[in-house]
């Protein structure tokens, strides 16, 4: 069964990788979809985000990383995935995820969203937090892989 894990991944963090690792034990294949969403102001370009995710997930043989512009549900159809995967960190994620899952269900009733709980040590982690830490000289090694940490450092130099 193919699961599709969409997100902005600006940049990919250990929290995202934790979700992929958990999902890869449930699904036979995971397609990580880097959303090319012009409405969101990102620090990294779509190509940079794609490269980071590919590099960070290269050791997972059943994981593919692609970019996609448009609706998530279209990516589901293109990849022939059976479900959308999303991570839940805290109760505060629920409202937004609930809305998104229902919208996607209205677009295609055959596709369900599967929620996986992030490891407790990543419940406070977000891409914005990592960017802010790096911007002000904080150490982000606990949250992102070395290539991402290095790229963040360069961006804020
Ligand atoms: N570990 C760490 N951080 C996590 C996380 C985890 N396990 N799970 C979520 N996050 C964080 C992300 O880092 C991100 O942080 P930020 O806001 O500081 O950048 C935040 O949670 C949300 O990120 P993400 O999961 O990437 O959601 P998103 O809202 O940016 O993007 C898309 C979700 C890609 C599905 C959506 O925005 C999109 O582009 N959809 C296309 C349009 C569409 O299909 N619409 C119909 C459905 S509503």
Tab-separated table of C-alpha atoms and ligand atoms in Angstrom:
chain	number	residue	atom	x	y	z
A	1	UNK	CA	0.000	0.000	0.000
A	2	UNK	CA	1.350	3.438	-0.989
A	3	UNK	CA	1.118	6.350	1.466
A	4	UNK	CA	1.633	9.950	0.435
A	5	UNK	CA	3.236	12.314	2.943
A	6	UNK	CA	2.787	15.931	1.796
A	7	UNK	CA	4.300	19.021	3.348
A	8	UNK	CA	6.246	22.188	2.767
A	9	UNK	CA	9.417	20.803	4.389
A	10	UNK	CA	11.088	24.228	4.686
A	11	UNK	CA	13.332	22.572	5.753
A	12	UNK	CA	12.873	18.872	6.548
A	13	UNK	CA	13.540	18.180	10.242
A	14	UNK	CA	14.068	15.081	12.386
A	15	UNK	CA	10.372	15.362	13.298
A	16	UNK	CA	9.384	14.812	9.656
A	17	UNK	CA	11.912	11.987	9.317
A	18	UNK	CA	10.448	10.374	12.432
A	19	UNK	CA	7.017	10.341	10.747
A	20	UNK	CA	8.484	8.851	7.542
A	21	UNK	CA	10.275	6.165	9.577
A	22	UNK	CA	7.020	5.242	11.359
A	23	UNK	CA	5.020	5.284	8.135
A	24	UNK	CA	7.601	3.145	6.331
A	25	UNK	CA	6.830	0.330	8.792
A	26	UNK	CA	3.140	0.463	7.914
A	27	UNK	CA	3.081	1.242	4.184
A	28	UNK	CA	4.967	-0.712	1.543
A	29	UNK	CA	5.941	2.570	-0.124
A	30	UNK	CA	5.952	6.209	0.985
A	31	UNK	CA	5.919	9.091	-1.454
A	32	UNK	CA	7.109	12.266	0.260
A	33	UNK	CA	5.628	15.214	-1.611
A	34	UNK	CA	7.351	18.580	-1.362
A	35	UNK	CA	4.613	21.115	-2.000
A	36	UNK	CA	5.415	23.899	-4.419
A	37	UNK	CA	2.924	26.304	-2.911
A	38	UNK	CA	3.448	29.936	-4.015
A	39	UNK	CA	1.179	31.175	-1.183
A	40	UNK	CA	3.747	30.208	1.431
A	41	UNK	CA	6.863	32.321	1.771
A	42	UNK	CA	9.663	29.792	2.092
A	43	UNK	CA	13.296	30.238	3.018
A	44	UNK	CA	14.464	27.447	0.722
A	45	UNK	CA	13.560	26.997	-2.944
A	46	UNK	CA	11.577	23.991	-4.063
A	47	UNK	CA	14.771	22.442	-5.520
A	48	UNK	CA	16.683	22.955	-2.265
A	49	UNK	CA	13.843	21.446	-0.204
A	50	UNK	CA	13.672	18.509	-2.596
A	51	UNK	CA	17.432	17.887	-2.415
A	52	UNK	CA	17.469	18.029	1.410
A	53	UNK	CA	14.594	15.559	1.676
A	54	UNK	CA	16.183	13.190	-0.870
A	55	UNK	CA	19.491	13.280	0.985
A	56	UNK	CA	17.928	12.834	4.442
A	57	UNK	CA	15.740	9.925	3.323
A	58	UNK	CA	18.207	8.127	1.055
A	59	UNK	CA	18.590	5.220	3.486
A	60	UNK	CA	14.910	4.305	3.298
A	61	UNK	CA	14.526	1.998	0.288
A	62	UNK	CA	10.733	2.289	0.216
A	63	UNK	CA	10.667	6.100	0.215
A	64	UNK	CA	10.454	8.268	-2.883
A	65	UNK	CA	10.657	12.074	-2.808
A	66	UNK	CA	8.915	14.213	-5.430
A	67	UNK	CA	7.822	17.817	-5.816
A	68	UNK	CA	4.288	18.804	-6.698
A	69	UNK	CA	2.461	21.991	-7.593
A	70	UNK	CA	-1.277	21.948	-6.990
A	71	UNK	CA	-3.725	20.032	-4.886
A	72	UNK	CA	-2.511	17.230	-2.642
A	73	UNK	CA	-5.355	15.058	-3.881
A	74	UNK	CA	-4.004	15.376	-7.449
A	75	UNK	CA	-0.630	14.095	-6.214
A	76	UNK	CA	-2.483	11.172	-4.622
A	77	UNK	CA	-4.048	10.332	-7.963
A	78	UNK	CA	-0.792	10.741	-9.934
A	79	UNK	CA	1.124	8.454	-7.550
A	80	UNK	CA	-1.802	6.050	-7.065
A	81	UNK	CA	-1.433	6.334	-3.305
A	82	UNK	CA	-4.092	4.819	-1.041
A	83	UNK	CA	-3.841	7.262	1.833
A	84	UNK	CA	-2.457	10.618	2.908
A	85	UNK	CA	-0.086	10.568	5.885
A	86	UNK	CA	0.134	13.475	8.315
A	87	UNK	CA	1.977	13.843	11.592
A	88	UNK	CA	0.347	15.063	14.789
A	89	UNK	CA	2.513	16.783	17.364
A	90	UNK	CA	0.012	18.266	19.804
A	91	UNK	CA	-3.676	18.993	20.188
A	92	UNK	CA	-3.084	22.364	18.513
A	93	UNK	CA	-2.389	20.576	15.207
A	94	UNK	CA	-5.775	18.910	15.285
A	95	UNK	CA	-8.083	21.714	14.097
A	96	UNK	CA	-6.010	22.468	11.003
A	97	UNK	CA	-5.449	18.803	10.183
A	98	UNK	CA	-9.146	18.028	10.663
A	99	UNK	CA	-10.099	20.761	8.162
A	100	UNK	CA	-7.520	19.621	5.648
A	101	UNK	CA	-8.500	15.946	5.946
A	102	UNK	CA	-12.183	16.760	5.444
A	103	UNK	CA	-11.474	18.995	2.451
A	104	UNK	CA	-9.425	16.214	0.880
A	105	UNK	CA	-12.181	13.716	1.630
A	106	UNK	CA	-14.705	15.964	-0.091
A	107	UNK	CA	-12.425	16.062	-3.115
A	108	UNK	CA	-11.995	12.290	-3.144
A	109	UNK	CA	-14.013	10.194	-0.723
A	110	UNK	CA	-11.924	7.082	-1.382
A	111	UNK	CA	-8.795	8.635	0.105
A	112	UNK	CA	-8.373	8.745	3.870
A	113	UNK	CA	-5.826	10.606	5.945
A	114	UNK	CA	-3.790	8.557	8.400
A	115	UNK	CA	-2.362	10.442	11.389
A	116	UNK	CA	0.822	9.314	13.068
A	117	UNK	CA	2.002	10.677	16.389
A	118	UNK	CA	5.422	12.265	16.331
A	119	UNK	CA	7.977	11.032	18.834
A	120	UNK	CA	7.599	12.923	22.159
A	121	UNK	CA	10.988	14.580	21.779
A	122	UNK	CA	9.816	16.363	18.614
A	123	UNK	CA	6.428	17.646	19.792
A	124	UNK	CA	7.708	21.223	20.052
A	125	UNK	CA	9.634	21.086	16.789
A	126	UNK	CA	8.681	23.023	13.668
A	127	UNK	CA	10.546	24.263	10.628
A	128	UNK	CA	9.967	27.879	11.758
A	129	UNK	CA	11.486	27.157	15.148
A	130	UNK	CA	14.584	25.678	13.523
A	131	UNK	CA	14.909	28.672	11.165
A	132	UNK	CA	14.557	31.127	14.031
A	133	UNK	CA	17.115	29.274	16.144
A	134	UNK	CA	19.588	29.220	13.292
A	135	UNK	CA	18.974	32.862	12.394
A	136	UNK	CA	19.981	33.938	15.891
A	137	UNK	CA	23.007	31.682	16.078
A	138	UNK	CA	21.460	28.786	18.014
A	139	UNK	CA	22.549	25.203	17.551
A	140	UNK	CA	20.102	23.160	15.457
A	141	UNK	CA	22.049	19.877	15.343
A	142	UNK	CA	19.452	18.162	17.540
A	143	UNK	CA	16.684	18.979	15.076
A	144	UNK	CA	18.028	18.733	11.535
A	145	UNK	CA	20.596	16.721	9.601
A	146	UNK	CA	24.088	18.208	9.059
A	147	UNK	CA	23.401	19.227	5.418
A	148	UNK	CA	20.327	21.189	6.484
A	149	UNK	CA	22.159	22.755	9.453
A	150	UNK	CA	24.955	23.827	7.107
A	151	UNK	CA	22.516	25.267	4.539
A	152	UNK	CA	20.700	27.211	7.281
A	153	UNK	CA	23.991	28.648	8.491
A	154	UNK	CA	24.859	29.779	4.952
A	155	UNK	CA	21.432	31.383	4.405
A	156	UNK	CA	21.740	33.467	7.530
A	157	UNK	CA	25.391	34.417	7.111
B	1	LIG	N1	7.950	17.398	12.809
B	1	LIG	C1	8.337	18.657	12.726
B	1	LIG	N2	7.582	19.646	12.246
B	1	LIG	C2	6.357	19.303	11.839
B	1	LIG	C3	5.870	17.996	11.907
B	1	LIG	C4	6.734	17.013	12.436
B	1	LIG	N3	6.377	15.752	12.540
B	1	LIG	N4	4.622	17.971	11.442
B	1	LIG	C5	4.336	19.221	11.083
B	1	LIG	N5	5.381	20.025	11.329
B	1	LIG	C6	5.435	21.476	11.149
B	1	LIG	C7	6.209	21.882	9.946
B	1	LIG	O1	7.574	21.994	10.236
B	1	LIG	C8	5.562	23.213	9.630
B	1	LIG	O2	6.161	24.184	10.431
B	1	LIG	P1	6.176	25.717	10.014
B	1	LIG	O3	4.755	26.162	9.986
B	1	LIG	O4	6.980	26.306	11.095
B	1	LIG	O5	6.836	25.806	8.671
B	1	LIG	C9	4.115	23.050	10.092
B	1	LIG	O6	4.135	21.950	10.951
B	1	LIG	C10	3.133	22.720	9.001
B	1	LIG	O7	3.833	22.122	7.987
B	1	LIG	P2	3.370	21.132	6.874
B	1	LIG	O8	3.082	19.813	7.437
B	1	LIG	O9	4.422	21.195	5.856
B	1	LIG	O10	1.994	21.724	6.412
B	1	LIG	P3	1.722	22.924	5.460
B	1	LIG	O11	0.463	23.506	5.915
B	1	LIG	O12	2.877	23.827	5.297
B	1	LIG	O13	1.538	22.196	4.089
B	1	LIG	C11	0.250	21.022	2.491
B	1	LIG	C12	0.612	21.183	3.952
B	1	LIG	C13	1.497	20.851	1.705
B	1	LIG	C14	-0.568	19.788	2.375
B	1	LIG	C15	-0.617	22.212	2.049
B	1	LIG	O14	-0.276	23.417	2.565
B	1	LIG	C16	-0.638	22.410	0.567
B	1	LIG	O15	0.235	22.981	-0.032
B	1	LIG	N6	-1.739	21.926	-0.001
B	1	LIG	C17	-2.028	22.105	-1.403
B	1	LIG	C18	-3.405	22.627	-1.567
B	1	LIG	C19	-4.460	21.602	-1.226
B	1	LIG	O16	-4.384	20.455	-1.573
B	1	LIG	N7	-5.505	22.077	-0.548
B	1	LIG	C20	-6.615	21.229	-0.188
B	1	LIG	C21	-6.447	20.638	1.183
B	1	LIG	S1	-6.613	21.884	2.417
